[in-house]
CSV table of C-alpha atoms and ligand atoms in Angstrom, one decimal:
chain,number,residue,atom,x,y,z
A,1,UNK,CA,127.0,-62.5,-112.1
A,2,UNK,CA,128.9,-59.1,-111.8
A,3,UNK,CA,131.1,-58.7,-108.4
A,4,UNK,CA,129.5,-58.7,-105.4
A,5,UNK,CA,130.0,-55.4,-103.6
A,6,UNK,CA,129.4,-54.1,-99.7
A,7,UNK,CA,127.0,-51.3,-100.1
A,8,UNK,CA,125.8,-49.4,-97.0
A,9,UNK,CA,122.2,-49.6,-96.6
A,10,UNK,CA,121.7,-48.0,-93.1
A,11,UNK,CA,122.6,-46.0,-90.7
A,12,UNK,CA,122.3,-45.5,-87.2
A,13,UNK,CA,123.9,-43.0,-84.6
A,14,UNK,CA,123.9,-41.6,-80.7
A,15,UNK,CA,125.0,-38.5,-79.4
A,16,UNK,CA,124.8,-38.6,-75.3
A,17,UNK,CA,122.6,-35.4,-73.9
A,18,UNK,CA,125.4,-33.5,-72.2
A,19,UNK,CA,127.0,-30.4,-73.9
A,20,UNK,CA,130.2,-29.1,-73.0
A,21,UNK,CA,130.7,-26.0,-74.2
A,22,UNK,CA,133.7,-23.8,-75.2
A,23,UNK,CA,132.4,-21.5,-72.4
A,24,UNK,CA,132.5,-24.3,-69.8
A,25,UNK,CA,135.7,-25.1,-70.7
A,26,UNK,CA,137.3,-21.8,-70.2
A,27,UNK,CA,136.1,-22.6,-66.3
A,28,UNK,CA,138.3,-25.6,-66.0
A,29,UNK,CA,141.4,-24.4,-68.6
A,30,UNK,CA,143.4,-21.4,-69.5
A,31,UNK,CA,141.8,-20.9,-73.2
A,32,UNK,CA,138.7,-18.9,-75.2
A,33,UNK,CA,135.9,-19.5,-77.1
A,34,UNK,CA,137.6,-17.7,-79.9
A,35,UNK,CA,141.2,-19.4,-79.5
A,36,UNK,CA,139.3,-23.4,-79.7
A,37,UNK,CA,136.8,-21.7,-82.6
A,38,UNK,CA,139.7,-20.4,-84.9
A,39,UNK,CA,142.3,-23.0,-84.3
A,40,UNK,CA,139.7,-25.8,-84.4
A,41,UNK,CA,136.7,-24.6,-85.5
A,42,UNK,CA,134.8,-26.8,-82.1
A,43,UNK,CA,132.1,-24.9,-80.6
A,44,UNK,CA,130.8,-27.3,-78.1
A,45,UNK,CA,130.8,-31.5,-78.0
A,46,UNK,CA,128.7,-34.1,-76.2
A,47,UNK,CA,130.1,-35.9,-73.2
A,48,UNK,CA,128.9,-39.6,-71.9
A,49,UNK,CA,127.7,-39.4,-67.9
A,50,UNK,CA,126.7,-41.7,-65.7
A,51,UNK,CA,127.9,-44.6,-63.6
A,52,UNK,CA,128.8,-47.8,-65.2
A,53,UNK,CA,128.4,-46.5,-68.7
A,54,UNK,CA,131.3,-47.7,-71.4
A,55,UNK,CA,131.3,-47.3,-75.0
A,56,UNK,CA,129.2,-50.0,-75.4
A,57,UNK,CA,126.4,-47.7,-73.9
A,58,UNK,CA,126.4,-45.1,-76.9
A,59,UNK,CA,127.0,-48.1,-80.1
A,60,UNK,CA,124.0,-50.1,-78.1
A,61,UNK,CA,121.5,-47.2,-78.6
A,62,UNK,CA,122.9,-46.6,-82.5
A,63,UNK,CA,122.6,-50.4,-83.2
A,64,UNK,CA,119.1,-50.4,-82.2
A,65,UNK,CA,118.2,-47.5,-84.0
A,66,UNK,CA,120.2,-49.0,-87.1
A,67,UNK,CA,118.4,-51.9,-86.6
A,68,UNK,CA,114.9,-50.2,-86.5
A,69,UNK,CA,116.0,-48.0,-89.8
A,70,UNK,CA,117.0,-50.7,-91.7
A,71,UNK,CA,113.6,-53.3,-90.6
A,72,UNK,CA,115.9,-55.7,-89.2
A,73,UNK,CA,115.6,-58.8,-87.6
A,74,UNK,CA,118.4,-58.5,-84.8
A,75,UNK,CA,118.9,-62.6,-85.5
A,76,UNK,CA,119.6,-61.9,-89.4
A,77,UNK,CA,123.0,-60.4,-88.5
A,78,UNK,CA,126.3,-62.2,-89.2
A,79,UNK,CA,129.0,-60.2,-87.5
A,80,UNK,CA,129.6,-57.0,-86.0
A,81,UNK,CA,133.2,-54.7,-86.3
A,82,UNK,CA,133.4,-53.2,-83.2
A,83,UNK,CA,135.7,-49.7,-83.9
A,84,UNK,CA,136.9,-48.1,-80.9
A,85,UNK,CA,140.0,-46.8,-78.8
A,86,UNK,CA,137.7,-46.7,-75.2
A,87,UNK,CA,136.4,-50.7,-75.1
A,88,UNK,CA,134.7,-51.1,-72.1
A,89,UNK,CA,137.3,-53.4,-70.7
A,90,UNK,CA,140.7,-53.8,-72.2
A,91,UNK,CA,138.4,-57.8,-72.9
A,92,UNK,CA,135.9,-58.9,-73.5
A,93,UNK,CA,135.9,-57.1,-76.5
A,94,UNK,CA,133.0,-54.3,-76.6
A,95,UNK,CA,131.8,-55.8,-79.3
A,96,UNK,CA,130.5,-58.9,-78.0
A,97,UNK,CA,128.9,-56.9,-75.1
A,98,UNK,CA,126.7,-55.0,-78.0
A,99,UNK,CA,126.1,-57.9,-79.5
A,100,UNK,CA,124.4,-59.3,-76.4
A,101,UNK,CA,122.7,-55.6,-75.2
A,102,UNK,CA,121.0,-55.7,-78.8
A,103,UNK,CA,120.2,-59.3,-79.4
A,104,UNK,CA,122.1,-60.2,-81.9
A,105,UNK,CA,122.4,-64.0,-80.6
A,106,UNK,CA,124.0,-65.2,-84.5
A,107,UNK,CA,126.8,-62.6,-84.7
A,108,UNK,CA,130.5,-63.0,-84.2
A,109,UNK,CA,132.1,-59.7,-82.9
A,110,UNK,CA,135.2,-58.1,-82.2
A,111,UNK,CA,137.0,-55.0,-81.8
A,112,UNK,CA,139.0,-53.3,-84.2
A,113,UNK,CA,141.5,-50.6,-83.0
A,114,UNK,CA,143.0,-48.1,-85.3
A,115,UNK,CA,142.1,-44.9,-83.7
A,116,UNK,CA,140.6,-41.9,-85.1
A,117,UNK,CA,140.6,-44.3,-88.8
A,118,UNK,CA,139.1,-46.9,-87.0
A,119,UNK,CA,135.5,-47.0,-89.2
A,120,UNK,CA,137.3,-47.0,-92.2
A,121,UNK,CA,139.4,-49.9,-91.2
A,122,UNK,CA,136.3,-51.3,-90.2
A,123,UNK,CA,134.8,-50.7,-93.2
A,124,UNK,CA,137.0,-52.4,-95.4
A,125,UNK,CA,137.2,-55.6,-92.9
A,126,UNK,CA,133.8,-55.9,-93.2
A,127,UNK,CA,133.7,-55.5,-96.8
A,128,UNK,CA,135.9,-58.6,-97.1
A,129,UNK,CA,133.5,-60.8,-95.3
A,130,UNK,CA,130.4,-59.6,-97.4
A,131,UNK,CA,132.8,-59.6,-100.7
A,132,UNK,CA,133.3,-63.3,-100.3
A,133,UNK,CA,129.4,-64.0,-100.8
A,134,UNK,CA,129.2,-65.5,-97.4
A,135,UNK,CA,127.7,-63.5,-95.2
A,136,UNK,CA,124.9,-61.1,-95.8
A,137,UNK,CA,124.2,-58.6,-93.2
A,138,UNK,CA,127.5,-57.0,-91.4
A,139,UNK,CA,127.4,-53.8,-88.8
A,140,UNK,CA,130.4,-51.5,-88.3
A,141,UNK,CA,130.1,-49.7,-85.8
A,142,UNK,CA,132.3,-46.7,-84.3
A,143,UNK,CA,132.3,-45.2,-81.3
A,144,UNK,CA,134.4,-43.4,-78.3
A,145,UNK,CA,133.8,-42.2,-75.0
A,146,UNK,CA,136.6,-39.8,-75.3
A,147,UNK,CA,135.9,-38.3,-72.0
A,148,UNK,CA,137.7,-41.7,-69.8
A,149,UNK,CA,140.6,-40.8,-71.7
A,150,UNK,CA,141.2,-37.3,-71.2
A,151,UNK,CA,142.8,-34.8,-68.6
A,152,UNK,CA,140.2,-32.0,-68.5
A,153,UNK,CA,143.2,-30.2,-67.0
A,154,UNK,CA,145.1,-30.2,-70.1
A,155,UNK,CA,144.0,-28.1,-72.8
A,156,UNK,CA,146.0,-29.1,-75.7
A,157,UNK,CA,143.6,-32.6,-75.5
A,158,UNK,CA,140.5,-31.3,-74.0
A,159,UNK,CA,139.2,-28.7,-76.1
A,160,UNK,CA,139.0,-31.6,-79.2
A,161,UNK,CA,137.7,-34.6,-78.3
A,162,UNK,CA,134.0,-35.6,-77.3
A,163,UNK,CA,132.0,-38.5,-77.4
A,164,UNK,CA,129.4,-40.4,-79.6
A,165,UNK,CA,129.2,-43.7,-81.7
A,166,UNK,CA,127.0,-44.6,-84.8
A,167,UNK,CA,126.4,-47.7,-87.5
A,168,UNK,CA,125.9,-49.1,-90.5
A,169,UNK,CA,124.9,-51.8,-91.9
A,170,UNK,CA,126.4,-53.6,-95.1
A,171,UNK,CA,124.3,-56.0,-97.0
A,172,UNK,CA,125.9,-57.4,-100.6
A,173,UNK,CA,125.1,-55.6,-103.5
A,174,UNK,CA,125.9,-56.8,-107.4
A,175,UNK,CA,124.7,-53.3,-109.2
A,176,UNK,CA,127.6,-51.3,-109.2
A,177,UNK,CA,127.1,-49.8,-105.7
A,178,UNK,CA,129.1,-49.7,-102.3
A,179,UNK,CA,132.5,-49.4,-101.3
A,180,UNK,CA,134.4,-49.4,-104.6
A,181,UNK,CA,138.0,-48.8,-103.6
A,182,UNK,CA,141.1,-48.5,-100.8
A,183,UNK,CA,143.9,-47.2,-99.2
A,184,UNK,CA,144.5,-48.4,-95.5
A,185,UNK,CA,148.3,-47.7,-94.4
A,186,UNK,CA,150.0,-47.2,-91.2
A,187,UNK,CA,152.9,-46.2,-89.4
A,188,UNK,CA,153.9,-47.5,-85.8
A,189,UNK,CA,156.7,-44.8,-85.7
A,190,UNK,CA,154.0,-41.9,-85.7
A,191,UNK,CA,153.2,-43.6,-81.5
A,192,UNK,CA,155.5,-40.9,-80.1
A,193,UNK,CA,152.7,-38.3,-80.8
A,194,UNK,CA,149.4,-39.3,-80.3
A,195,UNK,CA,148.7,-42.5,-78.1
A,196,UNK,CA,148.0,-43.2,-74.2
A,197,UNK,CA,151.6,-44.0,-72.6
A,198,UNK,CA,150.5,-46.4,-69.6
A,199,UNK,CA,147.9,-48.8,-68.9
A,200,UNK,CA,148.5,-51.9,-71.8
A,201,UNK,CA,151.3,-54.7,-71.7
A,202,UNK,CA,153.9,-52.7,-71.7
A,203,UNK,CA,153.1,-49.9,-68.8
A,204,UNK,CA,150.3,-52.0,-67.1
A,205,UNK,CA,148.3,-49.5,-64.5
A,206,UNK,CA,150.3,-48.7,-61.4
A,207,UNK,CA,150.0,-46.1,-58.9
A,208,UNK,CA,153.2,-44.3,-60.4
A,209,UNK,CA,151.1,-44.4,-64.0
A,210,UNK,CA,148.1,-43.0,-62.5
A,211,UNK,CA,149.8,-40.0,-60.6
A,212,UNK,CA,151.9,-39.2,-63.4
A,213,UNK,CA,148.2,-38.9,-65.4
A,214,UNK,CA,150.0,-41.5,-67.8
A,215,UNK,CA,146.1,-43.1,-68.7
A,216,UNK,CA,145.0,-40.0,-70.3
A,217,UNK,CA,145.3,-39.4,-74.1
A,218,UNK,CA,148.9,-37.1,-75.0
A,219,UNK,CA,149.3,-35.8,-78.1
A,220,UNK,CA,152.0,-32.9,-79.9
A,221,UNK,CA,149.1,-31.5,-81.7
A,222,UNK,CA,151.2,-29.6,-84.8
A,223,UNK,CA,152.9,-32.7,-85.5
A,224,UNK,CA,150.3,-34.7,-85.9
A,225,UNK,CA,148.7,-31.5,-87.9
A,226,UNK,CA,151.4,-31.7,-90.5
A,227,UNK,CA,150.8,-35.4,-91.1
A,228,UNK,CA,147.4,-35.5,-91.2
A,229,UNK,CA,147.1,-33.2,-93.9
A,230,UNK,CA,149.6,-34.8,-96.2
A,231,UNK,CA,148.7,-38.4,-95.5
A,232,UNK,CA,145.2,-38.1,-96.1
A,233,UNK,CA,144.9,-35.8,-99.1
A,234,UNK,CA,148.4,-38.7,-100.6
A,235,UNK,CA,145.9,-41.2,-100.3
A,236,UNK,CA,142.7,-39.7,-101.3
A,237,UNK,CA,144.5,-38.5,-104.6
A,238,UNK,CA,145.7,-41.8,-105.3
A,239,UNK,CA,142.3,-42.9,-104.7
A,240,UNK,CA,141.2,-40.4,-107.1
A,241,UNK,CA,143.5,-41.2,-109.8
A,242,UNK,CA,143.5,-44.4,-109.9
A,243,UNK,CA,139.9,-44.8,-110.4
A,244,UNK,CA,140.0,-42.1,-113.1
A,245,UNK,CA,137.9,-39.4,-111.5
A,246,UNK,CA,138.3,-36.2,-110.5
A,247,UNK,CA,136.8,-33.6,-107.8
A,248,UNK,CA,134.4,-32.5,-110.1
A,249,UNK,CA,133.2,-36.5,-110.2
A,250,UNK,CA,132.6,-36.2,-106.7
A,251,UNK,CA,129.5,-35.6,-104.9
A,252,UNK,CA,131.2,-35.7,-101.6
A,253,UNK,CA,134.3,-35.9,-99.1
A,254,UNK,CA,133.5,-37.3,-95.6
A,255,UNK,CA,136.3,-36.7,-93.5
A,256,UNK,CA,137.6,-37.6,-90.3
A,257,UNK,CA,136.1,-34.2,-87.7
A,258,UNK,CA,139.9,-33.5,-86.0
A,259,UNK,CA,139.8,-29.6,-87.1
A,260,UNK,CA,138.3,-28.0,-89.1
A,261,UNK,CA,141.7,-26.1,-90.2
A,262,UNK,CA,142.8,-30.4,-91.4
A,263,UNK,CA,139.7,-30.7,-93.3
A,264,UNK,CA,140.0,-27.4,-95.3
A,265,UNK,CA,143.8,-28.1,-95.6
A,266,UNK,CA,142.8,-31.3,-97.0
A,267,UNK,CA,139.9,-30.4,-99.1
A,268,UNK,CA,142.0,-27.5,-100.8
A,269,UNK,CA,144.4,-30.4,-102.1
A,270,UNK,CA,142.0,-32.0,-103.3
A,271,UNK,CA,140.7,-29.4,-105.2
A,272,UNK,CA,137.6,-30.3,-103.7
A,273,UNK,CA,134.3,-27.3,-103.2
A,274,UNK,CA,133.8,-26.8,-99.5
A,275,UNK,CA,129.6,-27.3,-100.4
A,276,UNK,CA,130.6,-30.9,-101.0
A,277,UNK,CA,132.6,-31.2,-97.8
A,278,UNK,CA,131.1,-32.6,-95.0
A,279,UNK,CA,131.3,-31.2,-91.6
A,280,UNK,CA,129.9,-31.5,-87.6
A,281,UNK,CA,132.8,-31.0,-86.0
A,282,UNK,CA,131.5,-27.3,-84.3
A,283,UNK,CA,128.5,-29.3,-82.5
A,284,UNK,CA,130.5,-33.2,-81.8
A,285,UNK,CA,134.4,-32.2,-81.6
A,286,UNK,CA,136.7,-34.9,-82.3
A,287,UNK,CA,134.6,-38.4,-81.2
A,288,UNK,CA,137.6,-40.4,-82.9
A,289,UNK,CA,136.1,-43.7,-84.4
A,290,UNK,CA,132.5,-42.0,-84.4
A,291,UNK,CA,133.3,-38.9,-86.9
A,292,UNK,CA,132.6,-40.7,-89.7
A,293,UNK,CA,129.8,-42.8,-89.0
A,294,UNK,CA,128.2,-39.7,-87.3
A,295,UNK,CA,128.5,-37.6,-90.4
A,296,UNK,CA,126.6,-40.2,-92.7
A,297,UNK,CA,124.1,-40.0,-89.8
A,298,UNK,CA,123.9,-36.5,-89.7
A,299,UNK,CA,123.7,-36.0,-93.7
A,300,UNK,CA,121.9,-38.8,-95.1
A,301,UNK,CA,119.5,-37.0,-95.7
A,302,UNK,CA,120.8,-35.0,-98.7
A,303,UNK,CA,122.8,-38.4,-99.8
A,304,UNK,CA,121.3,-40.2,-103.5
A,305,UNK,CA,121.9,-43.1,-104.8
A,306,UNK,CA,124.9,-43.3,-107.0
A,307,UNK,CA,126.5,-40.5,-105.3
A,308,UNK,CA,130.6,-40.5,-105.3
A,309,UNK,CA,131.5,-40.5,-101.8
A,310,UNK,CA,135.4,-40.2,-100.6
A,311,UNK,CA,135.8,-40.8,-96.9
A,312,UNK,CA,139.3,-40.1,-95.5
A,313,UNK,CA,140.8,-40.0,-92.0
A,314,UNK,CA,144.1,-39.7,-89.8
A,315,UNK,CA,145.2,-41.2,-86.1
A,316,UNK,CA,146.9,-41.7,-83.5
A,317,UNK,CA,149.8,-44.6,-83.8
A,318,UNK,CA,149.7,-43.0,-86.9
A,319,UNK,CA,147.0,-44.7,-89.2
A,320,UNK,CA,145.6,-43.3,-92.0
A,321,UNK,CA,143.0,-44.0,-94.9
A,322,UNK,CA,140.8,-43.3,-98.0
A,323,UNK,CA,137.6,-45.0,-99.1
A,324,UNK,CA,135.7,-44.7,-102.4
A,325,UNK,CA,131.7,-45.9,-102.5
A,326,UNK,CA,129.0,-45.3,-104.3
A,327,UNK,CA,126.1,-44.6,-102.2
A,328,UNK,CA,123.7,-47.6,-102.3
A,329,UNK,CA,120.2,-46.2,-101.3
A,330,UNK,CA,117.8,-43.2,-101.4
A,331,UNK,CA,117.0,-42.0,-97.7
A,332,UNK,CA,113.5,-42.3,-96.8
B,401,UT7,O1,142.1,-37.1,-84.6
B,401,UT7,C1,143.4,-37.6,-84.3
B,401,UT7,C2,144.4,-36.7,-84.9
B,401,UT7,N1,144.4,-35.5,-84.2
B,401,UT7,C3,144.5,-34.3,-84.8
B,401,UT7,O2,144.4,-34.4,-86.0
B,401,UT7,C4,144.8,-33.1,-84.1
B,401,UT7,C5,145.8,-32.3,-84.8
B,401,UT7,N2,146.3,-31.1,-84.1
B,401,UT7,C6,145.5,-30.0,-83.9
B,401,UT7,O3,144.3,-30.0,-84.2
B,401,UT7,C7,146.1,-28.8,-83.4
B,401,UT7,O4,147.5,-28.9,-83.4
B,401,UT7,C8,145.7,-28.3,-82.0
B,401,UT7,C9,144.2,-27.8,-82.0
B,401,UT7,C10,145.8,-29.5,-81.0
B,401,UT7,C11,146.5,-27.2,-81.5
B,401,UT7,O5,146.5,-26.1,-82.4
B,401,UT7,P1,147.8,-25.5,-83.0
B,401,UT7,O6,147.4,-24.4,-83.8
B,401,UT7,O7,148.7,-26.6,-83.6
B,401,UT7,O8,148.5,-24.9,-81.7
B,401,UT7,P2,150.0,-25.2,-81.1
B,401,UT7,O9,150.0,-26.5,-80.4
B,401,UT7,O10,151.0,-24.9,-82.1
B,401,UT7,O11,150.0,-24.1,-80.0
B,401,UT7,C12,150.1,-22.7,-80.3
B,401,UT7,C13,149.9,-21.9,-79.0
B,401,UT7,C14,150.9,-22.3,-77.9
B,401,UT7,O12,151.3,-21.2,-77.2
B,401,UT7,P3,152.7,-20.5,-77.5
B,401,UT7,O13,153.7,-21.6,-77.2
B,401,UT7,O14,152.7,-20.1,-78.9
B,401,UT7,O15,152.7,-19.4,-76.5
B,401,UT7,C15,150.0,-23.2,-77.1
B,401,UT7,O16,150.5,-23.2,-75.7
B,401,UT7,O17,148.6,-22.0,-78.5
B,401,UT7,C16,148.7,-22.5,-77.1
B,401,UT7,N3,147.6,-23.3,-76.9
B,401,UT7,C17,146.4,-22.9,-76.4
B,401,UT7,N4,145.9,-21.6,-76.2
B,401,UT7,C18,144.7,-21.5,-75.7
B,401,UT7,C19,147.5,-24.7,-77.0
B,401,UT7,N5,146.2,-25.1,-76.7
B,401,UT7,C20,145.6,-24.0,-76.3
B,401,UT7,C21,144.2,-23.8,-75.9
B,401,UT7,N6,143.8,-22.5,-75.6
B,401,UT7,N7,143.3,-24.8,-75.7
């Protein structure tokens, strides 16, 4: 029997009704509609409101749409990667609380934390589990609400992210198609520029933390430019090479939505046509683990099966990634 591969054979996705606009913003900060369109490219993202609404809220609607997509029954699924940087609660993990809002009573879950590469950490970890031949149906699901996390009086954060979450299923697949290839790498020194400073073991919440706004996300935005440029387009040419294609093999680059100045930074390394590059970022912002996921949402559509696909993404703490699949499945 040839190798047993993780193909994606769904997907699934939530955007919450809100829109906050560049216009809205320039009520609450000192910028423009052009400064956040040319530096970013972000023309408006969707915010989560509501009492009592986590996270969990946004993957729970995605899940059940996944689940609806893909005709299936909510006890045929094994385990669920839960990829987030907002969890509900710091535990239980958000992804047994999905589990239970959508039914799945014969899945194992649990949260997976790499920030804005998140899904494609996911991805692989859930790869391994349907690689082994064991289990046979295996969501991964991403999702942020971005919003609990930010100052909406600081404008180098506020003007990127948003909120949203969406899912897909992996189911085993021994015809050549699915996630093909890897690169997962971190770098713990990269925490100085991108992370939360207070609120986990090591700064737990106190009323100093909380005045001195040390809960919200903080981030030296051209550092974290620079890196994310170089990292991911290092990766995704190693990627490349090593599987002995080139851009012209590709039908299409998913990358993480951060700006759109990284992803045409990124795409021009690659040497990659900006008709093959994938983009929502104007319309979502930066929903950290839910870029990805949203995009295959958004574009499935024009997806075929056999289709090269790179995904490839950059965070906070820093993390970084690059995924090769063939796409599994002709959309309906
Ligand atoms: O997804 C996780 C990874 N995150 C990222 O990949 C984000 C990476 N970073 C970025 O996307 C960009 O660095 C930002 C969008 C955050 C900022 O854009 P930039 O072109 O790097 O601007 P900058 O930080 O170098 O600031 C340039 C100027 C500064 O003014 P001065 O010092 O030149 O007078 C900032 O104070 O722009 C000012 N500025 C703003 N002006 C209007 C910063 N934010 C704003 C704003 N509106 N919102």
């Amino acid at each position: 029997m040839s190798k047993i591969r993780a193909a994606i054979t769904g997907v699934g996705g939530h955007v919450p009704d809100y829109i906050l606009s560049n216009k809205e913003l320039e009520k609450l900060v000192e910028t423009s509609d052009d400064w956040i369109m040319t530096r970013t490219g972000i023309k408006e993202r969707r915010l989560l409101k509501g009492e009592g609404k986590g996270t969990s809220h946004m993957m729970e609607i995605a899940i059940k749409e996944l689940l609806t997509k893909t005709n299936t029954n909510p006890l045929d699924v094994d385990m669920v990667v839960s990829c987030t940087t907002t969890p509900d609660f710091v535990f239980p993990a958000t992804g047994n609380l999905v589990c239970d809002m959508c039914g799945l009573k014969n899945a194992f879950s649990y949260d997976l934390n790499a920030a804005c590469s998140g899904f494609l950490f996911g991805l692989v970890t859930g790869s391994q589990f349907i690689e082994t031949g064991k289990y046979k149906k295996v969501i991964v699901v991403g999702g942020d609400k971005m919003s609990s996390i930010i100052n909406y009086s600081d404008r180098t954060t506020c003007i990127i992210f948003g909120d949203g979450a969406a899912a897909v299923m992996l189911e085993p697949n021994t015809e050549g198609y699915g996630i093909i290839d890897s690169i997962l790498r971190t770098d713990g020194s990269g925490a100085l520029y991108l992370g939360q400073k207070a609120g986990g073991s090591r700064r737990p919440a106190s009323i100093e933390t909380v005045t001195n706004k040390e809960h919200y996300a903080y981030q030296e935005g051209a550092t974290v430019f620079k890196h994310a440029v170089s990292n991911m387009s290092q990766v995704s040419v190693e990627l490349l090479e090593r599987n002995n294609l080139t851009a012209n093999d590709l039908n299409w680059l998913v990358p993480h939505q951060a700006n759109k100045r990284i992803i045409e930074a990124t795409s021009e390394r690659l040497k990659i046509g900006e008709e093959k590059v994938l983009m929502n970022i104007s319309r979502y912002g930066n929903t950290t683990n839910g870029t990805i996921p949203l995009l295959l949402w958004d574009y499935e559509k024009n997806f075929k099966k056999g289709d090269n696909i790179i995904m490839a993404a950059f965070g906070g703490g820093f993390t970084w990634g690059s995924i090769y699949l063939k796409w599994a499945y002709e959309p309906k």
